[in-house]
PDB file of C-alpha atoms in Angstrom:
ATOM      1  CA  MET A 192       0.000   0.000   0.000  1.00  0.00           C
ATOM      2  CA  GLY A 193       1.443   3.371  -0.982  1.00  0.00           C
ATOM      3  CA  TRP A 194       1.182   6.790   0.556  1.00  0.00           C
ATOM      4  CA  SER A 195      -1.771   8.940  -0.376  1.00  0.00           C
ATOM      5  CA  HIS A 196      -1.723  12.723  -0.319  1.00  0.00           C
ATOM      6  CA  ARG A 197      -4.045  14.260   2.281  1.00  0.00           C
ATOM      7  CA  PRO A 198      -4.806  17.953   1.904  1.00  0.00           C
ATOM      8  CA  THR A 199      -4.289  20.218   4.883  1.00  0.00           C
ATOM      9  CA  GLY A 200      -6.910  22.440   6.445  1.00  0.00           C
ATOM     10  CA  VAL A 201     -10.636  21.798   6.538  1.00  0.00           C
ATOM     11  CA  THR A 202     -11.363  18.875   4.217  1.00  0.00           C
ATOM     12  CA  HIS A 203     -15.093  18.470   4.894  1.00  0.00           C
ATOM     13  CA  TYR A 204     -17.461  20.838   6.664  1.00  0.00           C
ATOM     14  CA  GLU A 205     -21.215  20.541   7.084  1.00  0.00           C
ATOM     15  CA  PRO A 206     -22.506  23.550   9.034  1.00  0.00           C
ATOM     16  CA  VAL A 207     -25.730  21.830  10.162  1.00  0.00           C
ATOM     17  CA  GLU A 208     -23.692  18.985  11.716  1.00  0.00           C
ATOM     18  CA  ALA A 209     -21.089  21.123  13.504  1.00  0.00           C
ATOM     19  CA  TYR A 210     -21.036  23.447  16.502  1.00  0.00           C
ATOM     20  CA  ARG A 211     -20.032  26.984  15.579  1.00  0.00           C
ATOM     21  CA  GLY A 212     -16.815  28.099  17.144  1.00  0.00           C
ATOM     22  CA  TYR A 213     -13.062  28.157  16.905  1.00  0.00           C
ATOM     23  CA  THR A 214     -10.298  25.601  17.255  1.00  0.00           C
ATOM     24  CA  LEU A 215      -7.121  26.297  19.189  1.00  0.00           C
ATOM     25  CA  PHE A 216      -4.080  24.125  18.492  1.00  0.00           C
ATOM     26  CA  SER A 217      -0.302  24.031  18.669  1.00  0.00           C
ATOM     27  CA  ALA A 218       2.287  21.592  17.381  1.00  0.00           C
ATOM     28  CA  ASN A 219       3.695  19.387  20.121  1.00  0.00           C
ATOM     29  CA  GLY A 220       6.824  21.145  21.353  1.00  0.00           C
ATOM     30  CA  GLY A 221       6.298  24.039  18.963  1.00  0.00           C
ATOM     31  CA  ASP A 222       6.654  27.739  19.658  1.00  0.00           C
ATOM     32  CA  GLU A 223       3.288  28.829  18.203  1.00  0.00           C
ATOM     33  CA  ALA A 224      -0.415  28.358  18.919  1.00  0.00           C
ATOM     34  CA  TYR A 225      -3.097  29.002  16.308  1.00  0.00           C
ATOM     35  CA  LEU A 226      -6.767  29.896  16.476  1.00  0.00           C
ATOM     36  CA  ILE A 227      -8.792  28.977  13.370  1.00  0.00           C
ATOM     37  CA  ASP A 228     -12.455  29.388  12.449  1.00  0.00           C
ATOM     38  CA  MET A 229     -14.865  26.723  11.163  1.00  0.00           C
ATOM     39  CA  GLU A 230     -13.724  27.227   7.568  1.00  0.00           C
ATOM     40  CA  GLY A 231     -10.079  26.662   8.515  1.00  0.00           C
ATOM     41  CA  ARG A 232      -9.052  30.321   8.220  1.00  0.00           C
ATOM     42  CA  PHE A 233      -6.423  31.571  10.650  1.00  0.00           C
ATOM     43  CA  VAL A 234      -7.894  34.039  13.136  1.00  0.00           C
ATOM     44  CA  HIS A 235      -4.887  34.566  15.377  1.00  0.00           C
ATOM     45  CA  ARG A 236      -1.410  33.283  16.274  1.00  0.00           C
ATOM     46  CA  TRP A 237       0.598  33.475  19.487  1.00  0.00           C
ATOM     47  CA  ARG A 238       4.351  32.870  19.705  1.00  0.00           C
ATOM     48  CA  SER A 239       6.557  31.977  22.650  1.00  0.00           C
ATOM     49  CA  GLY A 240      10.240  31.141  22.540  1.00  0.00           C
ATOM     50  CA  ARG A 241       9.675  28.946  25.591  1.00  0.00           C
ATOM     51  CA  GLY A 242       7.276  26.652  23.704  1.00  0.00           C
ATOM     52  CA  ILE A 243       3.494  26.286  23.900  1.00  0.00           C
ATOM     53  CA  SER A 244       1.822  23.127  25.185  1.00  0.00           C
ATOM     54  CA  TYR A 245      -1.701  22.501  26.396  1.00  0.00           C
ATOM     55  CA  GLY A 246      -3.019  25.931  25.446  1.00  0.00           C
ATOM     56  CA  TYR A 247      -6.330  27.219  26.758  1.00  0.00           C
ATOM     57  CA  LEU A 248      -8.142  30.295  25.463  1.00  0.00           C
ATOM     58  CA  LEU A 249      -9.372  32.428  28.358  1.00  0.00           C
ATOM     59  CA  PRO A 250     -12.665  34.384  28.228  1.00  0.00           C
ATOM     60  CA  ASN A 251     -10.709  37.669  27.873  1.00  0.00           C
ATOM     61  CA  GLY A 252      -8.940  36.388  24.717  1.00  0.00           C
ATOM     62  CA  ASN A 253      -5.629  35.661  26.430  1.00  0.00           C
ATOM     63  CA  LEU A 254      -3.812  32.361  25.963  1.00  0.00           C
ATOM     64  CA  LEU A 255      -2.881  30.295  29.032  1.00  0.00           C
ATOM     65  CA  PHE A 256      -0.387  27.478  28.418  1.00  0.00           C
ATOM     66  CA  ARG A 257       2.339  25.278  29.823  1.00  0.00           C
ATOM     67  CA  ASN A 258       5.782  26.191  28.512  1.00  0.00           C
ATOM     68  CA  ARG A 259       8.529  23.838  27.356  1.00  0.00           C
ATOM     69  CA  GLY A 260      11.031  25.034  29.942  1.00  0.00           C
ATOM     70  CA  GLY A 261      14.173  23.678  28.320  1.00  0.00           C
ATOM     71  CA  PRO A 262      15.777  23.555  24.891  1.00  0.00           C
ATOM     72  CA  PRO A 263      13.759  22.139  21.959  1.00  0.00           C
ATOM     73  CA  GLY A 264      13.507  18.368  22.096  1.00  0.00           C
ATOM     74  CA  MET A 265      13.998  18.200  25.858  1.00  0.00           C
ATOM     75  CA  PRO A 266      11.125  16.858  27.944  1.00  0.00           C
ATOM     76  CA  GLY A 267       9.433  18.756  30.704  1.00  0.00           C
ATOM     77  CA  SER A 268       8.075  22.129  31.607  1.00  0.00           C
ATOM     78  CA  ASP A 269       9.078  24.588  34.271  1.00  0.00           C
ATOM     79  CA  GLY A 270       5.991  26.735  34.330  1.00  0.00           C
ATOM     80  CA  VAL A 271       2.821  28.298  33.022  1.00  0.00           C
ATOM     81  CA  GLN A 272       2.384  31.557  31.112  1.00  0.00           C
ATOM     82  CA  GLU A 273      -0.465  33.786  30.049  1.00  0.00           C
ATOM     83  CA  LEU A 274      -0.090  35.836  26.864  1.00  0.00           C
ATOM     84  CA  SER A 275      -2.330  38.738  25.882  1.00  0.00           C
ATOM     85  CA  TRP A 276      -3.973  38.868  22.459  1.00  0.00           C
ATOM     86  CA  ASP A 277      -0.977  41.009  21.415  1.00  0.00           C
ATOM     87  CA  GLY A 278       1.519  38.369  22.602  1.00  0.00           C
ATOM     88  CA  GLU A 279       2.687  40.186  25.732  1.00  0.00           C
ATOM     89  CA  VAL A 280       3.367  38.138  28.877  1.00  0.00           C
ATOM     90  CA  VAL A 281       0.576  39.005  31.333  1.00  0.00           C
ATOM     91  CA  TRP A 282       1.336  36.421  33.999  1.00  0.00           C
ATOM     92  CA  GLU A 283       3.962  33.743  34.533  1.00  0.00           C
ATOM     93  CA  TYR A 284       4.740  31.064  37.090  1.00  0.00           C
ATOM     94  CA  ARG A 285       8.088  29.272  36.888  1.00  0.00           C
ATOM     95  CA  ASP A 286       9.495  26.545  39.109  1.00  0.00           C
ATOM     96  CA  PRO A 287      12.828  25.112  37.877  1.00  0.00           C
ATOM     97  CA  SER A 288      12.404  22.080  40.177  1.00  0.00           C
ATOM     98  CA  LEU A 289       9.509  20.923  37.944  1.00  0.00           C
ATOM     99  CA  LEU A 290      11.869  20.723  34.970  1.00  0.00           C
ATOM    100  CA  ARG A 291      14.445  18.745  36.957  1.00  0.00           C
ATOM    101  CA  CYS A 292      11.767  16.252  38.084  1.00  0.00           C
ATOM    102  CA  ALA A 293      10.567  15.726  34.501  1.00  0.00           C
ATOM    103  CA  ARG A 294      14.115  15.074  33.252  1.00  0.00           C
ATOM    104  CA  LEU A 295      14.834  12.612  36.069  1.00  0.00           C
ATOM    105  CA  ALA A 296      11.634  10.687  35.258  1.00  0.00           C
ATOM    106  CA  ASN A 297      12.660  10.252  31.595  1.00  0.00           C
TER     107      ASN A 297
END
């Protein structure tokens, strides 16, 4: 069996069968999070040099997420950040001992 090409983006959309809304996603270990609409159009993008994992869109439009904590490819996280719609750090919690524990477990 060979590889088949799968297009990216929204491949099938039936408005009567779907809830209206947005989808928030980020690549595992990536430095960006994206918000797209039901048609697959990009609405917004956030960037963080510390990585973005497990993002959550807050009611005020800010992005709350766990950061990567170490260099790319390294496991673990040492904190949580909140970015404004404009990408500014609004709030941050960092605990370097969390990163050490994650590395020891792997």
